[in-house]
CSV table of C-alpha atoms and ligand atoms in Angstrom, one decimal:
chain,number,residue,atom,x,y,z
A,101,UNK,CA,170.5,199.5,-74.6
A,102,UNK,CA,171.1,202.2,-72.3
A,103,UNK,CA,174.4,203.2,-71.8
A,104,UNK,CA,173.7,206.3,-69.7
A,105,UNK,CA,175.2,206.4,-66.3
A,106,UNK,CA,171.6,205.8,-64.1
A,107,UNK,CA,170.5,202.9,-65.7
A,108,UNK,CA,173.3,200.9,-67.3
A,109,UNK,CA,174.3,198.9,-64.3
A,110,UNK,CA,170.2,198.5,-63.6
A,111,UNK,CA,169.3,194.5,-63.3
A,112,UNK,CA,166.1,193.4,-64.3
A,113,UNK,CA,163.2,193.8,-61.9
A,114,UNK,CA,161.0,191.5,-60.8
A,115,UNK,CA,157.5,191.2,-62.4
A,116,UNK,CA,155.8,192.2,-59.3
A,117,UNK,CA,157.8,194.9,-58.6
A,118,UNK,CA,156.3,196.8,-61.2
A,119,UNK,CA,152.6,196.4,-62.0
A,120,UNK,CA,152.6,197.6,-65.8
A,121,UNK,CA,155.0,194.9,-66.4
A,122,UNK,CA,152.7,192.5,-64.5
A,123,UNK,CA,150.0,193.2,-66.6
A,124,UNK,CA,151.7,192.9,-69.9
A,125,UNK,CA,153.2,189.9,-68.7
A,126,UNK,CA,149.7,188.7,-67.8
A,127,UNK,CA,148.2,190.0,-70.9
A,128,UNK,CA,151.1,187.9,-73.1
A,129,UNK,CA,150.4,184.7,-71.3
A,130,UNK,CA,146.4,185.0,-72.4
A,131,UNK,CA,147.6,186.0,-75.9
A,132,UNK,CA,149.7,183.1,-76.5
A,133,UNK,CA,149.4,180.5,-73.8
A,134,UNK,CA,153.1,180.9,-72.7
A,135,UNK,CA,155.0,183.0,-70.7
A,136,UNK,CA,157.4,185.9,-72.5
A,137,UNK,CA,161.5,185.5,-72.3
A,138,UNK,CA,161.4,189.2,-71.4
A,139,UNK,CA,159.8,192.5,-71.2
A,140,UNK,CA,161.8,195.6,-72.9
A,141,UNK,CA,160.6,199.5,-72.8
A,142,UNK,CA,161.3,202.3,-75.2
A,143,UNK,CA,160.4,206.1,-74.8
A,144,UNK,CA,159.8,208.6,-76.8
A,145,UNK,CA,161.3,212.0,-77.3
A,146,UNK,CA,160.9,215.8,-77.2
A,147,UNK,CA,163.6,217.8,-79.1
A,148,UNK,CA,164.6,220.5,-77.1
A,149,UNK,CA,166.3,222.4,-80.1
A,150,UNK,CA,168.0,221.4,-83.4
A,151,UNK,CA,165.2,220.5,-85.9
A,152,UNK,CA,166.2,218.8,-89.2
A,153,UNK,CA,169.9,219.2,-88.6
A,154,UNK,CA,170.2,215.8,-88.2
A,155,UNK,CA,170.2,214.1,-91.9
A,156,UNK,CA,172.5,217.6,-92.3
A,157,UNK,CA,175.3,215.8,-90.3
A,158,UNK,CA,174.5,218.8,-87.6
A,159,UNK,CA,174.0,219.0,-84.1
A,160,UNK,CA,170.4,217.7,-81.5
A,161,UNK,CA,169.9,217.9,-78.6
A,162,UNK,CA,166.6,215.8,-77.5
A,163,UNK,CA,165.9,214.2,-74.6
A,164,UNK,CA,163.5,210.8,-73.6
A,165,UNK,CA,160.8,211.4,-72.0
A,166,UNK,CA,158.5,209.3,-69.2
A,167,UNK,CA,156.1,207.9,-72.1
A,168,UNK,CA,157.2,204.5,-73.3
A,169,UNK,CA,156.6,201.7,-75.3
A,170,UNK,CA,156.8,198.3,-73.9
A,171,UNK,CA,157.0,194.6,-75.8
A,172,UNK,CA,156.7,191.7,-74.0
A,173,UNK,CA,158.3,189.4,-76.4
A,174,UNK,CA,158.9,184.9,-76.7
A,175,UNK,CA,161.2,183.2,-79.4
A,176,UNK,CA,159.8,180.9,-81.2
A,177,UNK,CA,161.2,177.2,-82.4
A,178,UNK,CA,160.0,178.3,-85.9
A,179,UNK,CA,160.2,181.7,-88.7
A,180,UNK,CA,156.3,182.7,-87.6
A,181,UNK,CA,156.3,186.1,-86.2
A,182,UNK,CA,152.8,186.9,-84.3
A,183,UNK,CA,152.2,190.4,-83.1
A,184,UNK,CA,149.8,191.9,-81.0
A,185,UNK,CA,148.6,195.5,-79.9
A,186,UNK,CA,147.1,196.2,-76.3
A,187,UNK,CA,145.9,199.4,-78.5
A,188,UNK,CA,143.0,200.0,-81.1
A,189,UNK,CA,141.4,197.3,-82.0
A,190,UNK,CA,144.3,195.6,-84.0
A,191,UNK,CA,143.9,191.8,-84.3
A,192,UNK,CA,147.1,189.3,-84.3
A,193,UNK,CA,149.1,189.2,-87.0
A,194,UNK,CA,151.2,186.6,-88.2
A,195,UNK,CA,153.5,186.3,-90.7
A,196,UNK,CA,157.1,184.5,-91.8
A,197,UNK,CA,160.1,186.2,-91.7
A,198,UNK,CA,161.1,184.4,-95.0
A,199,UNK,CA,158.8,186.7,-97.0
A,200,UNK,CA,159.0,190.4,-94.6
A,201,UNK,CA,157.5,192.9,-97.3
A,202,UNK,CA,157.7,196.1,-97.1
A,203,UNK,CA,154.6,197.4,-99.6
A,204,UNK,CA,152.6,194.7,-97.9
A,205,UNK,CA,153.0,195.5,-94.6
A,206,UNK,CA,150.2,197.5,-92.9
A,207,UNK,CA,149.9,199.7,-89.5
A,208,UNK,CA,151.9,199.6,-86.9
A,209,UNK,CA,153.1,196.1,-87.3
A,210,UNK,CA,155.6,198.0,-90.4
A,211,UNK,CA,157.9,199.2,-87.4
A,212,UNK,CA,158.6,195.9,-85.4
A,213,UNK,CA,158.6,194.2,-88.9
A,214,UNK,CA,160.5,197.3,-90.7
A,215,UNK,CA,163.2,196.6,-87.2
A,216,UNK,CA,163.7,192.5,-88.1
A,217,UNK,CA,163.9,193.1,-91.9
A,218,UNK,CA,167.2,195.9,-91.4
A,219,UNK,CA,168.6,193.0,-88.9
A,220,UNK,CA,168.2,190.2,-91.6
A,221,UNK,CA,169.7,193.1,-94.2
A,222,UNK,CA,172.9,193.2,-91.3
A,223,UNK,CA,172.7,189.5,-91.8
A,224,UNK,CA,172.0,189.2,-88.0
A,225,UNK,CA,169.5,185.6,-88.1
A,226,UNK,CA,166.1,186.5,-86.4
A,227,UNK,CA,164.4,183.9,-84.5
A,228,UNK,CA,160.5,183.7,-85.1
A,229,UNK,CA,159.1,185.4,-82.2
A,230,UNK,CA,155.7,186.3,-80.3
A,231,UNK,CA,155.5,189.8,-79.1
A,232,UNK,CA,152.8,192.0,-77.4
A,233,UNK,CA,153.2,196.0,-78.0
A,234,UNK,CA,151.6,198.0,-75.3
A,235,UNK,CA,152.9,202.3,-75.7
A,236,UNK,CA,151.4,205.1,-73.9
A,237,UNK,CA,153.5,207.6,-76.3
A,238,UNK,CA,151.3,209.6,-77.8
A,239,UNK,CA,150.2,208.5,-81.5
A,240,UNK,CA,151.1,211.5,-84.4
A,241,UNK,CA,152.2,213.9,-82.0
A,242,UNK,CA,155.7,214.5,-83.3
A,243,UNK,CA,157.2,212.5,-79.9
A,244,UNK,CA,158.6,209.7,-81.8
A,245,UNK,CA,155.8,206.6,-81.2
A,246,UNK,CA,157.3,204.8,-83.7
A,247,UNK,CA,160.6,205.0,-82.9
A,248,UNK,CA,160.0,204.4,-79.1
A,249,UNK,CA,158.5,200.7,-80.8
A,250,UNK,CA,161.5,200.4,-82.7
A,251,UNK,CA,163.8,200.7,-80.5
A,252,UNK,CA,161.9,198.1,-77.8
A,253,UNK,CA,161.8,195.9,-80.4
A,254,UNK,CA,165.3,196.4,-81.4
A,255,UNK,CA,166.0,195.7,-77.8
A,256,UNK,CA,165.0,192.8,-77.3
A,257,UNK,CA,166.1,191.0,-80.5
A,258,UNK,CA,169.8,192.3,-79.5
A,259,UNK,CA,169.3,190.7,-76.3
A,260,UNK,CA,167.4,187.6,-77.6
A,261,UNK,CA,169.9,186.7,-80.2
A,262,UNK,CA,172.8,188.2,-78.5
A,263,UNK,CA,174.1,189.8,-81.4
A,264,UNK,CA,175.9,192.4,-78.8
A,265,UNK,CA,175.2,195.7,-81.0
A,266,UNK,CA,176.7,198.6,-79.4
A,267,UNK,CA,173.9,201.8,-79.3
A,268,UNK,CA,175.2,203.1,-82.7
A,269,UNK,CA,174.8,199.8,-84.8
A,270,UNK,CA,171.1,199.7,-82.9
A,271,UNK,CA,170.7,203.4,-84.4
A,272,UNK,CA,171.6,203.1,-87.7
A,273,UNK,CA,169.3,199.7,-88.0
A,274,UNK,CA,166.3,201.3,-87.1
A,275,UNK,CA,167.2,204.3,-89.3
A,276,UNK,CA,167.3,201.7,-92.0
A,277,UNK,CA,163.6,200.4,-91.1
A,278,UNK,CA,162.6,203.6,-91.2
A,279,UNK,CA,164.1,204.6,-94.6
A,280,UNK,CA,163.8,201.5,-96.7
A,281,UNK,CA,160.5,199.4,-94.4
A,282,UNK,CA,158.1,202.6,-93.4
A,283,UNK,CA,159.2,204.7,-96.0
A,284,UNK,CA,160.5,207.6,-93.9
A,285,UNK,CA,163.4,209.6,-95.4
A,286,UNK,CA,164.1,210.6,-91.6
A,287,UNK,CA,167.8,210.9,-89.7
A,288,UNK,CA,168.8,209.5,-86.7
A,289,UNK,CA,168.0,211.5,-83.7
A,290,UNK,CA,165.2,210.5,-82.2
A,291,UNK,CA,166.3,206.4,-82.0
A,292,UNK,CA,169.7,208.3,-80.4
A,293,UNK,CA,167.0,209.8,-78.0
A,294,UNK,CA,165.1,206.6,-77.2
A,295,UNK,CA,168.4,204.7,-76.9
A,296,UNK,CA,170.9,207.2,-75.4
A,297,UNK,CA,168.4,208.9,-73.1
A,298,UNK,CA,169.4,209.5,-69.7
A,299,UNK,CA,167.2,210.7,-67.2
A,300,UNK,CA,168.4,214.4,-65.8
A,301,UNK,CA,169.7,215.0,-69.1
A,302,UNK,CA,169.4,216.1,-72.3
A,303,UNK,CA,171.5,214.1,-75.5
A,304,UNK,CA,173.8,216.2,-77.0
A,305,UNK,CA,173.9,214.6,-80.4
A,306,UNK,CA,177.0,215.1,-83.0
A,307,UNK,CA,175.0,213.2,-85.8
A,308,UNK,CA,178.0,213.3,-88.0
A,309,UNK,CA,180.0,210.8,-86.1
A,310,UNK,CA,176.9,210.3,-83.2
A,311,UNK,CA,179.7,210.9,-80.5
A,312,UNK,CA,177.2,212.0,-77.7
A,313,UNK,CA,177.2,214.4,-74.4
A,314,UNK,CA,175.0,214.0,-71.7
A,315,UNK,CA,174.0,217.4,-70.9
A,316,UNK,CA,172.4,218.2,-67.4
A,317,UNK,CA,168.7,219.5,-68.0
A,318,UNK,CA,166.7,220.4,-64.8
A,319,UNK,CA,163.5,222.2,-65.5
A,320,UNK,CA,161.8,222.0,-62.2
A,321,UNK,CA,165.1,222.8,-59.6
A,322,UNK,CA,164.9,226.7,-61.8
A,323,UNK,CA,161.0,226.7,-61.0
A,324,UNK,CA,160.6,226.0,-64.4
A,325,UNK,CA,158.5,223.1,-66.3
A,326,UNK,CA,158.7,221.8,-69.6
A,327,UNK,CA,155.2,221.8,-71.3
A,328,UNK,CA,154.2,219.7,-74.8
A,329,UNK,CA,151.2,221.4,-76.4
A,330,UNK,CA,150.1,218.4,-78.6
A,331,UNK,CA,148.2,220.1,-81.3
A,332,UNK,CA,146.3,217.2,-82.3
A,333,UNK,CA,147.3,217.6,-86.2
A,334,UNK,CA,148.3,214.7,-87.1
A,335,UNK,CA,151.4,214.4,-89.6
A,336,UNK,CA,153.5,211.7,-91.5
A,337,UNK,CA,157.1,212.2,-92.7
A,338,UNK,CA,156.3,209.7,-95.5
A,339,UNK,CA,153.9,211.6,-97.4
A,340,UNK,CA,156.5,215.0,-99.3
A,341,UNK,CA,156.9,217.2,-97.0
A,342,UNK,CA,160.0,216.0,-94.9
A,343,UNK,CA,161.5,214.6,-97.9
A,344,UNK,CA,160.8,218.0,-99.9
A,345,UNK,CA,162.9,219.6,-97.3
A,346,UNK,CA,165.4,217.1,-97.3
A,347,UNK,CA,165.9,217.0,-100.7
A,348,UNK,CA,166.3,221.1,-101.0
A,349,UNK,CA,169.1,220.7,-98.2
A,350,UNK,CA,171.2,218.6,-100.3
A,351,UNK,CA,170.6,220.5,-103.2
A,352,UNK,CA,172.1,223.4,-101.0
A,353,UNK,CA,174.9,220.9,-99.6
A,354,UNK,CA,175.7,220.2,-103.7
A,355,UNK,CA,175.4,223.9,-105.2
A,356,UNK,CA,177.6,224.8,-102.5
A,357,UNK,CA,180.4,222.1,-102.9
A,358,UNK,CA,179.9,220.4,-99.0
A,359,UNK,CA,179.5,217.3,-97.8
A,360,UNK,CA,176.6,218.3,-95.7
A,361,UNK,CA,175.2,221.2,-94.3
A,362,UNK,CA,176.8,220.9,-91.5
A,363,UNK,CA,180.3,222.2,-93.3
A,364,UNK,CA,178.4,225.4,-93.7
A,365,UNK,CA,178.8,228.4,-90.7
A,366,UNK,CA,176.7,231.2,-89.9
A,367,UNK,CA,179.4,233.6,-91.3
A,368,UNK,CA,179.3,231.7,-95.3
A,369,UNK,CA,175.8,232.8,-95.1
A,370,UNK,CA,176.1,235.9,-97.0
A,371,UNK,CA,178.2,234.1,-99.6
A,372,UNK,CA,175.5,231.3,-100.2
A,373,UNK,CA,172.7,233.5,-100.7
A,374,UNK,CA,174.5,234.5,-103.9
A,375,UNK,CA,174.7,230.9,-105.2
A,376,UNK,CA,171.6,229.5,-104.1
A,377,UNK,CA,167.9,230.0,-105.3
A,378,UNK,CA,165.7,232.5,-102.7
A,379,UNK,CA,163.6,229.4,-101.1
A,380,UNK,CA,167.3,226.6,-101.2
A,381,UNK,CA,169.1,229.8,-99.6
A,382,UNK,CA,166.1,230.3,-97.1
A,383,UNK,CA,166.3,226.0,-96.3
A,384,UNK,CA,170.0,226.5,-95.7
A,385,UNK,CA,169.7,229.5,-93.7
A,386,UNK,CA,167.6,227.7,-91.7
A,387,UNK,CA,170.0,224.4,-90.9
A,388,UNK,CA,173.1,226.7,-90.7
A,389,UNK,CA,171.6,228.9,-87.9
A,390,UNK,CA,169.6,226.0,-86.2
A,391,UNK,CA,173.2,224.4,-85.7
A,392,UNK,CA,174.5,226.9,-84.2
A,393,UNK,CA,171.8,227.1,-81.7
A,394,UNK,CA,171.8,224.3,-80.4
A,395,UNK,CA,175.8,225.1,-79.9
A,396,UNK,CA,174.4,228.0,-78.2
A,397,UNK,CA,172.1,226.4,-76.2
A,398,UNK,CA,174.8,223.6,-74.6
A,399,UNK,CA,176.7,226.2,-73.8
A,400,UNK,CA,173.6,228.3,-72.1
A,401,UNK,CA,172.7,225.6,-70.3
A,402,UNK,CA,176.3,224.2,-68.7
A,403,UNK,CA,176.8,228.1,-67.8
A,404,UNK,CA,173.7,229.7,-66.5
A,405,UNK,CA,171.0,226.7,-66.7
A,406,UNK,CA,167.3,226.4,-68.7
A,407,UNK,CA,166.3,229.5,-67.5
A,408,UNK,CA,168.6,231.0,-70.1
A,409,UNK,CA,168.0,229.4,-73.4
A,410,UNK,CA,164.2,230.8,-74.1
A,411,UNK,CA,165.1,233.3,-76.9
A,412,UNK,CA,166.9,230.1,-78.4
A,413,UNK,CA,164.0,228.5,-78.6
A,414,UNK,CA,161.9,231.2,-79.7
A,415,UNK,CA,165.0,232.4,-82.5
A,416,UNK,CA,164.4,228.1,-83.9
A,417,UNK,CA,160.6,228.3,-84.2
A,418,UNK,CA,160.5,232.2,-86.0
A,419,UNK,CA,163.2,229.9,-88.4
A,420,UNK,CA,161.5,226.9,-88.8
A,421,UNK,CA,158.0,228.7,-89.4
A,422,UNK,CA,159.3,231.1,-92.1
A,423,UNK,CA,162.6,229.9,-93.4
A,424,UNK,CA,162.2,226.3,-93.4
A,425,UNK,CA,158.2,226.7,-93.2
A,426,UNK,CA,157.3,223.4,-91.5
A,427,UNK,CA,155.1,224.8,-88.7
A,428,UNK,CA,151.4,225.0,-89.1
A,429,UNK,CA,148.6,227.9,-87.9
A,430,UNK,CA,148.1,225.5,-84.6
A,431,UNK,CA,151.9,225.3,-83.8
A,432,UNK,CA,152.1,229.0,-84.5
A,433,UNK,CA,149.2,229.7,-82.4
A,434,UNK,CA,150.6,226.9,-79.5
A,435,UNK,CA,153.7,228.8,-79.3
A,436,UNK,CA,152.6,232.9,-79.3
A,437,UNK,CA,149.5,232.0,-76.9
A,438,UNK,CA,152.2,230.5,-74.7
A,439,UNK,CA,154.5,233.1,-74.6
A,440,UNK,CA,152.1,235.8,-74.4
A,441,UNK,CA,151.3,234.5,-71.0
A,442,UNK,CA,154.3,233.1,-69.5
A,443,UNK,CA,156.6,230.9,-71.0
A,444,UNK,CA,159.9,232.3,-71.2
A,445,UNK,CA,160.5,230.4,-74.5
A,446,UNK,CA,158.5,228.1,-76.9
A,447,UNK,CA,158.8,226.3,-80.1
A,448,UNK,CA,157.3,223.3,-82.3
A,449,UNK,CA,159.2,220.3,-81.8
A,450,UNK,CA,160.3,217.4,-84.0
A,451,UNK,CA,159.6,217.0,-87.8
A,452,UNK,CA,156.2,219.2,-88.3
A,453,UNK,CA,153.6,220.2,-90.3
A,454,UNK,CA,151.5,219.5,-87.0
A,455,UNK,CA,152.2,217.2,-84.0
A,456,UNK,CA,153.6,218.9,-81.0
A,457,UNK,CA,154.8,222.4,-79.6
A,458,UNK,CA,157.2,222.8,-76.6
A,459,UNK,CA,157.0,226.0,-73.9
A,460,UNK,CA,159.2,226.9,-71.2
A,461,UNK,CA,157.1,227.9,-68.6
A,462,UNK,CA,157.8,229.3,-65.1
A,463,UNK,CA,155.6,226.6,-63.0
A,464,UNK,CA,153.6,230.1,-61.4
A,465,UNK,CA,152.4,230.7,-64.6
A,466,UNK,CA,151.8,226.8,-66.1
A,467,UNK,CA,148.0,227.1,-65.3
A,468,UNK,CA,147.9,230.3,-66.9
A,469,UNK,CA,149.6,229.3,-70.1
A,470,UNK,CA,147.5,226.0,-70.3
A,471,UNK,CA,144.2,227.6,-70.2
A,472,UNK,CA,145.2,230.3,-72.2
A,473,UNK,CA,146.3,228.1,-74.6
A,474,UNK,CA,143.2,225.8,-74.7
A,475,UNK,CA,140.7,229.0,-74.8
A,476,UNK,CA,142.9,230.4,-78.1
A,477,UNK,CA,142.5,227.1,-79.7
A,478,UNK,CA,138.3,227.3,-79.0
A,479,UNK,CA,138.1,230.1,-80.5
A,480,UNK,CA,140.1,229.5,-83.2
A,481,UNK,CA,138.0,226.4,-84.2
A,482,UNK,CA,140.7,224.0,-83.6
A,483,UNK,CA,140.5,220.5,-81.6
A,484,UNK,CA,141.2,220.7,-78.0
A,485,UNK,CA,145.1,220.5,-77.9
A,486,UNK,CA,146.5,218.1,-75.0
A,487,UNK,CA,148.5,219.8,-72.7
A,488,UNK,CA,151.0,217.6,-70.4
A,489,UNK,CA,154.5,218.0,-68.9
A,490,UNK,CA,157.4,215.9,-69.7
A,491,UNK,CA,161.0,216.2,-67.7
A,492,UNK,CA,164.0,213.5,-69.4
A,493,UNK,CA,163.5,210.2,-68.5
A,494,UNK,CA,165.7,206.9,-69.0
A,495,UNK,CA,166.4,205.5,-72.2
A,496,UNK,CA,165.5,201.9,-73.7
A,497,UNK,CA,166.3,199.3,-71.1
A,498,UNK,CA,164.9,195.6,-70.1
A,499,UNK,CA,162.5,195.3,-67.5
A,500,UNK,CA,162.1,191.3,-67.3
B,233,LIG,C1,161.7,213.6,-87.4
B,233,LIG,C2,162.8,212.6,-87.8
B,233,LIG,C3,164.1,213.1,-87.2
B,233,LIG,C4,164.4,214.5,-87.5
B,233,LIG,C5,163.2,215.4,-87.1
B,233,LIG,C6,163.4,216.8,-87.4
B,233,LIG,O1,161.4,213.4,-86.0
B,233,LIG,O2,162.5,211.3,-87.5
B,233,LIG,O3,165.1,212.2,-87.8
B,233,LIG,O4,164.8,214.8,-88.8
B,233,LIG,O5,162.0,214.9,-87.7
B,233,LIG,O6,164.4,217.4,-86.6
């Protein structure tokens, strides 16, 4: 649960304090004839800057943002686990948590599933359980959907079975439903992100030893706002791509005799490029330098504030599109259509090979950059991105 300094001493609220917790609560009562033992919320993330640094034992520095999942969730006296979506036109499911299958396992019911199978693995018991999913986090936009499930889920059962796992333990379980239950090769920031978040502030990640800095981030009080371009290109990290690039870093990490990438500084560059192949070398480079800016970037932002860290952002998108080549023509199009009318800064955010970009933006120009951006992607024949703004939010708490 949240640890962060806004929220951690938060109680409970009352159902009819907040009407979206009402209505789940309502809607969980007409799903299953009883009333839930609690109500938990998850959000989502936007990376601010260090992309694929994490499984590299490097540095992140994300932040939750105000788009959340929510589970309203009731043991059971049995091992039947029922689940139910306020989204799509998903029907119950039910199944037993004697026989959790991975290959099986369909949809979004593979995250709160994947979540109880990595608990049983930490030979935590799980209770059966009803639970009702309701998420307004974007699906496939590269702001972390499923891990803003798992980590209600993961919640709740730490509460309900009061198995008392610090933030950490909670992190690395989910990881492990992602890994081995979805089948997602992916690290560990953004469940740090969904967990860890703090609103005001971005998480300044150490994923090495996931020691963790709250660092102040405040857009709006520069005149600046924080705009997600969600390209509408839908991606999946379990289909080659991410796992290509993963498996090229540790190939880099091996020829090079290091733990991790992360044991590698900008200065050993030269050095490597004699060792490694020409697209390993350009993988590394990538990692090596993208640490180093988000190191950068903390220290912009504790000195002189967001308004300084837009070349950052710019210097990790140039990397990611041609050194680590994970961006796509939308994201490249998202970003320079940005910046050519505005934003001080801009880059695609999270895994890639679609999903969403981020841009900087001075809020006199947000209007500009938005239907400059929209008119680029007419003409280019793309779908109609969606254009929002997103300032850090709270991380994973109980609201019932
Ligand atoms: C996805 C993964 C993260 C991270 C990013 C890239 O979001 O889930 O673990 O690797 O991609 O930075």
């Amino acid at each position: 649960m949240n640890t962060s300094p806004d929220s951690s001493a938060a109680p409970a609220q009352q159902t009819s304090a907040n009407p979206a917790t009402a209505d789940l609560e309502a809607r969980f009562e007409q799903a299953f004839g009883r009333v839930p033992d609690g109500v938990w919320q998850a959000p989502g993330r936007v990376n601010l800057i260090g992309e694929h640094t994490d499984y590299n034992e490097g540095f992140v520095l994300p932040f939750a943002i105000d788009k959340t999942a929510r589970v309203a969730v009731a043991v059971r006296a049995d091992s039947v686990v029922r689940l139910l979506s306020t989204y799509g036109d998903h029907g119950m499911v039910s199944t037993d948590l004697s026989a959790l299958d991975a290959a099986s396992t369909k949809g979004w019911t593979k995250y709160p599933l994947g979540v109880m199978w990595a608990l049983q693995q930490r030979g935590i018991a799980v209770p059966g359980l009803d639970l009702l999913l309701d998420s307004n986090v974007p699906l496939g936009a590269g702001l972390s959907s499923s891990h803003a499930i798992e980590c209600a889920v993961i919640s709740a059962l730490n509460d309900l079975t009061g198995a008392g796992m610090e933030p950490e333990e909670m992190v690395l379980a989910t990881q492990r439903a992602e890994n081995d239950f979805v089948g997602a090769p992916t690290g560990i920031m953004d469940q740090s992100a969904s967990l860890r978040g703090s609103k005001g502030h971005a998480v300044f990640l150490d994923c090495r030893d996931q020691s963790v800095q709250l660092v102040p981030f405040d857009a709006e009080s520069e005149g600046l706002v924080m705009l997600v371009i969600d390209t509408k290109v839908s991606h999946s990290h379990s289909d080659g791509g991410y796992a290509s690039r993963r498996a090229s870093c540790e190939l880099g990490a091996e020829v090079l005799g290091v733990k991790a990438l992360r044991d590698i500084q900008v200065g050993d560059l030269a050095e490597a490029g004699g060792l490694l192949d020409e697209v390993t070398y350009r993988r590394v480079r990538h990692v090596v330098t993208e640490n180093d800016r988000v190191l950068q970037t903390v220290r912009l932002l504790s000195a002189e504030g967001p308004g300084a860290i837009g070349a950052l952002l710019d210097a990790s998108h140039a990397s990611m599109r041609d050194d680590f080549e994970i961006s796509c023509p939308e994201l490249d199009l998202a970003v320079a259509t940005s910046r050519a009318n505005g934003a001080i800064g801009a880059r695609m955010t999270g895994g890639g090979f679609g999903g969403a970009a981020i841009a900087l933006t001075p809020l006199a120009d947000e209007q500009q950059v938005r239907a400059a951006v929209e008119s680029a992607f007419a003409e280019a024949g793309y779908k109609a991105p969606e254009i929002f703004t997103v300032t850090p939010a709270a991380g994973a708490m109980r609201l019932l």
